Amino acid sequence: MVDDLEGISVFLAVAEARSFRLAGERLGVTRSAVSQALQRLEDRLGVALVQRTTRSVSLTEAGEVFFDAVRPSVRQVRDAMQTVRDMQARPSGLLRITVSSIAESFLSGTLLAGFMQAYPDIKLDITVTDDEFDIVEGGFDAGVRLGEVIEQDMIAISVSAPQRQCAAASPAYLERRGRPRHPGELQDHACIGWRPRPDSAPYRWEFTDNDRDFDVSVDPVVTTNDMEMMIRMACAGAGITFGMVETFQPYIDRCELVPMLQDFCPPFPGFYLYYPRRQRQPLKLRSLVDHIRASGRR
């Protein structure tokens, strides 16, 4: 029975990571130990669960069926065990969070520094990425994103004030090329655009005019996935860029950037910490939620 449970845990780690090495790192054992435990489970079941090649790991048809069947149950068992431990334990452990690169108020450190001081036994592992993915599949406890892109089955709590976007450029650029008065004029300007990945199209700049939402497909002279690069290029006079006012504010305050077209950019709900619905949440995650609420973020 114990061997079966251990083998199932190993199988789930392999199935989620699609790698024996990564599964071993997650479980704290060697790649060889992972392979042996999985082989013993397959021998007891009398069927292959995983297809291995020198380059990839994938599930067999039986493996897919087994994965879908046992994963929810194992998660419930793990949650129950963690709940029992939490009854006698201080909040501790590794809390993994994925955060959007433009979540300035969350990444500024003030909220997180206070959390670390309040819960010294918790360690944070923060991945900053603009990729959209299943945080459960990715092995994260929670994520921080704009509320409009969070799945409906997640619990979400606010971690920022309402947000607003705007276009921005340096005084030197505006002196040289003039200031657009309407978003439609942006197509006559040099623009600095953003894209999340090399294989994706540049982000279409979104505006509202007389309660009508529309977007402008600018043809950027510079496109990047790095907001800091966009800001540096804009400050250097390369063109007009577009993003969160909160992100641009320090540069606006120093007169390095001039905000524009704000009348066409109404405020919208900001960033939220989100996490999956579970009967029992890990104590380390509940502690972060309690800290956010106590800080007045909601």
C-alpha positions as MATLAB code, in Angstrom:
seq = 'MVDDLEGISVFLAVAEARSFRLAGERLGVTRSAVSQALQRLEDRLGVALVQRTTRSVSLTEAGEVFFDAVRPSVRQVRDAMQTVRDMQARPSGLLRITVSSIAESFLSGTLLAGFMQAYPDIKLDITVTDDEFDIVEGGFDAGVRLGEVIEQDMIAISVSAPQRQCAAASPAYLERRGRPRHPGELQDHACIGWRPRPDSAPYRWEFTDNDRDFDVSVDPVVTTNDMEMMIRMACAGAGITFGMVETFQPYIDRCELVPMLQDFCPPFPGFYLYYPRRQRQPLKLRSLVDHIRASGRR';
ca = [
       0.000    0.000    0.000;
       2.771    2.439    0.933;
       4.642    1.579   -2.273;
       1.485    2.260   -4.285;
       1.024    5.695   -2.736;
       4.670    6.589   -3.235;
       4.522    5.333   -6.809;
       1.414    7.402   -7.528;
       3.084   10.535   -6.150;
       6.081    9.906   -8.390;
       3.838    9.261  -11.394;
       1.947   12.521  -10.815;
       5.198   14.464  -10.566;
       6.426   12.963  -13.851;
       3.073   13.548  -15.568;
       2.957   17.194  -14.491;
       6.605   17.985  -15.248;
       6.906   15.762  -18.351;
      10.445   15.145  -17.166;
      12.104   12.593  -14.879;
      14.766   15.101  -13.875;
      12.305   17.860  -12.970;
      10.094   15.377  -11.152;
      13.095   14.262   -9.105;
      13.960   17.865   -8.242;
      10.389   18.518   -7.130;
      10.354   15.374   -4.978;
      13.900   15.760   -3.699;
      15.127   12.422   -5.083;
      17.369   11.313   -7.914;
      16.244   10.735  -11.478;
      17.091    7.076  -11.036;
      14.853    6.818   -7.975;
      11.986    8.361   -9.956;
      12.459    5.876  -12.786;
      12.590    2.887  -10.418;
       9.498    3.948   -8.456;
       7.534    4.483  -11.654;
       8.659    1.138  -13.038;
       7.474   -0.648   -9.881;
       4.070    1.038  -10.158;
       3.744    0.051  -13.813;
       4.726   -3.538  -12.946;
       2.027   -3.716  -10.260;
      -0.594   -2.300  -12.621;
       0.565   -4.433  -15.515;
       0.462   -1.538  -17.963;
       2.801    1.190  -19.182;
       1.804    4.652  -17.962;
       4.614    6.676  -19.520;
       6.338    6.665  -22.900;
      10.017    7.569  -22.615;
      12.394    8.667  -25.330;
      15.793   10.316  -25.136;
      14.122   13.664  -25.808;
      10.651   13.582  -24.289;
       8.295   12.043  -21.774;
       4.596   11.596  -22.535;
       1.683    9.641  -21.102;
       0.221    6.552  -22.692;
      -3.546    6.268  -23.094;
      -3.644    4.300  -19.842;
      -1.449    6.927  -18.244;
      -3.839    9.716  -19.233;
      -6.794    7.815  -17.759;
      -4.885    7.055  -14.562;
      -3.673   10.670  -14.250;
      -7.175   12.128  -14.590;
      -8.551    9.624  -12.074;
      -5.985    9.863   -9.264;
      -4.886   13.495   -9.398;
      -7.966   15.036   -7.679;
      -7.908   12.390   -4.948;
      -4.208   12.813   -4.232;
      -4.645   16.587   -4.108;
      -7.446   16.157   -1.542;
      -5.247   13.864    0.555;
      -2.372   16.365    0.411;
      -4.693   19.215    1.372;
      -6.067   17.194    4.292;
      -2.578   16.337    5.525;
      -1.492   19.968    5.235;
      -4.589   21.071    7.139;
      -3.764   18.731    9.997;
      -0.166   19.947   10.074;
      -1.357   23.551   10.020;
      -3.404   22.999   13.172;
      -0.189   22.701   15.178;
       2.243   24.607   12.993;
       3.277   28.170   12.324;
       2.853   29.357    8.724;
       5.916   28.075    6.892;
       7.202   26.610    3.667;
       7.756   27.808    0.100;
       5.005   29.968   -1.399;
       5.205   30.049   -5.201;
       3.574   33.004   -6.960;
       3.524   34.058  -10.612;
       3.155   37.810  -11.176;
       2.504   39.938  -14.242;
       5.460   42.186  -15.068;
       3.269   45.294  -14.942;
       1.865   44.644  -11.458;
       3.954   47.505  -10.086;
       2.137   47.955   -6.783;
       2.589   44.282   -5.906;
       6.172   44.017   -7.131;
       7.293   47.257   -5.493;
       8.128   45.201   -2.419;
       6.317   47.118    0.321;
       3.461   44.645    0.673;
       5.734   41.631    0.357;
       8.373   42.966    2.750;
       5.701   43.437    5.403;
       4.475   39.908    4.768;
       7.965   38.442    5.177;
       8.426   40.312    8.454;
       5.096   39.027    9.748;
       5.768   35.421    8.655;
       9.522   34.768    8.835;
       9.115   31.006    8.312;
       7.623   31.464    4.850;
       9.863   31.775    1.803;
       8.669   33.360   -1.431;
       9.422   32.098   -4.936;
       8.167   34.756   -7.379;
       8.135   34.217  -11.140;
       7.535   37.378  -13.177;
       5.951   36.488  -16.500;
       3.235   37.735  -18.831;
       2.444   34.258  -20.171;
      -1.079   33.067  -19.405;
      -1.274   29.495  -18.125;
      -2.911   27.240  -15.544;
      -1.187   28.084  -12.249;
      -2.171   24.704  -10.803;
      -0.577   22.885  -13.730;
       2.474   25.113  -13.320;
       2.859   24.212   -9.658;
       2.097   27.714   -8.320;
       0.118   28.482   -5.196;
      -1.261   31.756   -6.555;
      -0.881   34.379   -9.260;
      -1.251   38.133   -9.690;
      -2.915   39.387  -12.874;
      -5.388   41.968  -14.095;
      -8.857   40.934  -13.002;
     -10.198   40.777  -16.556;
      -7.922   37.861  -17.525;
      -8.475   35.665  -14.449;
     -10.513   32.473  -14.881;
     -13.989   32.579  -13.358;
     -13.425   29.500  -11.189;
     -10.617   31.201   -9.242;
     -10.859   33.126   -5.974;
      -9.514   36.662   -6.469;
      -8.750   39.521   -4.069;
      -7.653   43.011   -5.020;
      -3.994   43.962   -4.522;
      -4.003   47.360   -6.225;
      -6.014   50.487   -6.823;
      -7.954   50.825  -10.103;
      -5.602   51.156  -13.057;
      -5.439   53.392  -16.109;
      -3.408   53.185  -19.306;
      -1.979   56.033  -21.336;
       0.376   56.817  -24.178;
       3.656   58.487  -23.236;
       6.628   60.034  -25.004;
       9.602   62.215  -24.159;
       9.403   66.017  -24.411;
      12.098   65.872  -27.116;
      10.019   63.525  -29.280;
       6.889   65.642  -28.909;
       8.808   68.779  -29.813;
      10.130   67.042  -32.912;
       6.977   65.210  -34.078;
       4.067   66.917  -32.341;
       1.500   65.594  -29.887;
      -1.364   63.325  -31.017;
      -4.788   64.587  -29.940;
      -6.739   61.427  -30.850;
      -5.710   57.733  -30.841;
      -6.310   57.607  -34.591;
      -3.328   59.924  -35.088;
      -0.944   57.358  -33.559;
      -0.541   55.638  -36.905;
       1.319   58.741  -38.105;
       3.841   58.447  -35.259;
       6.803   56.252  -34.357;
       5.470   53.814  -31.754;
       7.159   51.483  -29.295;
       5.072   48.346  -28.841;
       4.822   45.346  -26.554;
       4.282   41.660  -27.223;
       4.300   38.819  -24.683;
       6.236   36.326  -26.845;
       8.283   36.314  -30.047;
       5.548   34.372  -31.865;
       2.703   36.737  -30.890;
       1.488   39.912  -32.576;
       2.143   43.285  -30.939;
      -0.458   44.353  -28.400;
      -3.221   46.502  -29.894;
      -3.552   49.749  -27.957;
      -7.006   49.971  -26.360;
      -9.073   53.144  -25.980;
     -12.620   54.363  -25.272;
     -14.379   57.248  -27.005;
     -17.955   58.249  -26.077;
     -18.437   54.931  -24.253;
     -17.296   53.009  -27.340;
     -14.296   50.719  -26.921;
     -11.860   50.409  -29.809;
      -8.236   49.567  -30.389;
      -5.496   50.915  -32.610;
      -3.160   48.541  -34.417;
       0.017   50.597  -34.435;
       2.995   49.573  -36.568;
       5.799   49.741  -33.975;
       9.266   50.850  -34.956;
      10.420   48.941  -31.859;
       8.679   45.872  -30.406;
       9.775   44.119  -27.226;
       8.471   41.988  -24.367;
      10.321   44.120  -21.808;
       8.501   47.136  -20.371;
      11.760   48.633  -19.081;
      13.144   48.578  -22.629;
      10.000   50.320  -23.878;
      10.417   53.042  -21.268;
      14.120   53.523  -21.960;
      13.469   53.875  -25.678;
      10.632   56.325  -25.072;
      12.742   58.421  -22.673;
      15.483   58.488  -25.306;
      13.050   60.022  -27.811;
      12.552   56.966  -30.042;
       8.767   57.240  -30.089;
       5.467   56.936  -28.237;
       4.839   53.956  -25.990;
       1.745   52.688  -24.200;
       1.196   51.144  -20.788;
       0.024   51.601  -17.221;
       0.142   55.107  -15.749;
       1.397   53.491  -12.528;
       4.396   52.125  -14.416;
       5.153   55.449  -16.115;
       4.529   57.653  -13.059;
       8.139   57.922  -11.777;
       9.272   59.036  -15.244;
       6.352   61.450  -15.550;
       7.233   62.936  -12.165;
      10.822   63.529  -13.373;
       9.525   65.053  -16.630;
      11.248   62.323  -18.655;
       7.899   61.232  -20.110;
       4.726   63.181  -20.935;
       1.374   61.326  -20.610;
      -1.090   61.625  -23.499;
      -4.577   60.557  -24.613;
      -5.741   60.029  -21.026;
      -9.242   61.232  -21.898;
      -9.518   58.090  -24.028;
      -8.293   55.771  -21.259;
     -10.876   55.368  -18.463;
      -9.875   53.580  -15.244;
     -10.572   49.867  -14.841;
     -10.238   47.290  -12.040;
      -6.612   46.639  -11.250;
      -4.575   43.631  -10.180;
      -5.782   40.672   -8.159;
      -4.160   37.843   -6.285;
      -5.938   34.708   -7.469;
      -5.808   31.075   -6.440;
      -7.860   27.884   -6.946;
     -10.915   27.065   -4.883;
     -10.151   24.347   -2.370;
     -11.935   23.068    0.696;
      -8.809   23.832    2.707;
      -6.216   26.352    1.604;
      -2.568   25.893    2.678;
      -1.773   27.928    5.773;
       1.044   29.779    3.986;
      -1.411   30.992    1.313;
      -4.105   31.873    3.843;
      -1.491   33.929    5.681;
      -0.741   35.968    2.550;
      -4.447   36.530    1.921;
      -4.956   37.648    5.527;
      -1.963   39.984    5.260;
      -3.297   41.588    2.072;
      -6.710   42.129    3.628;
      -5.191   43.538    6.812;
      -3.108   45.970    4.755;
      -6.258   47.503    3.337;
      -5.760   46.165   -0.188;
      -9.167   44.397    0.361;
];
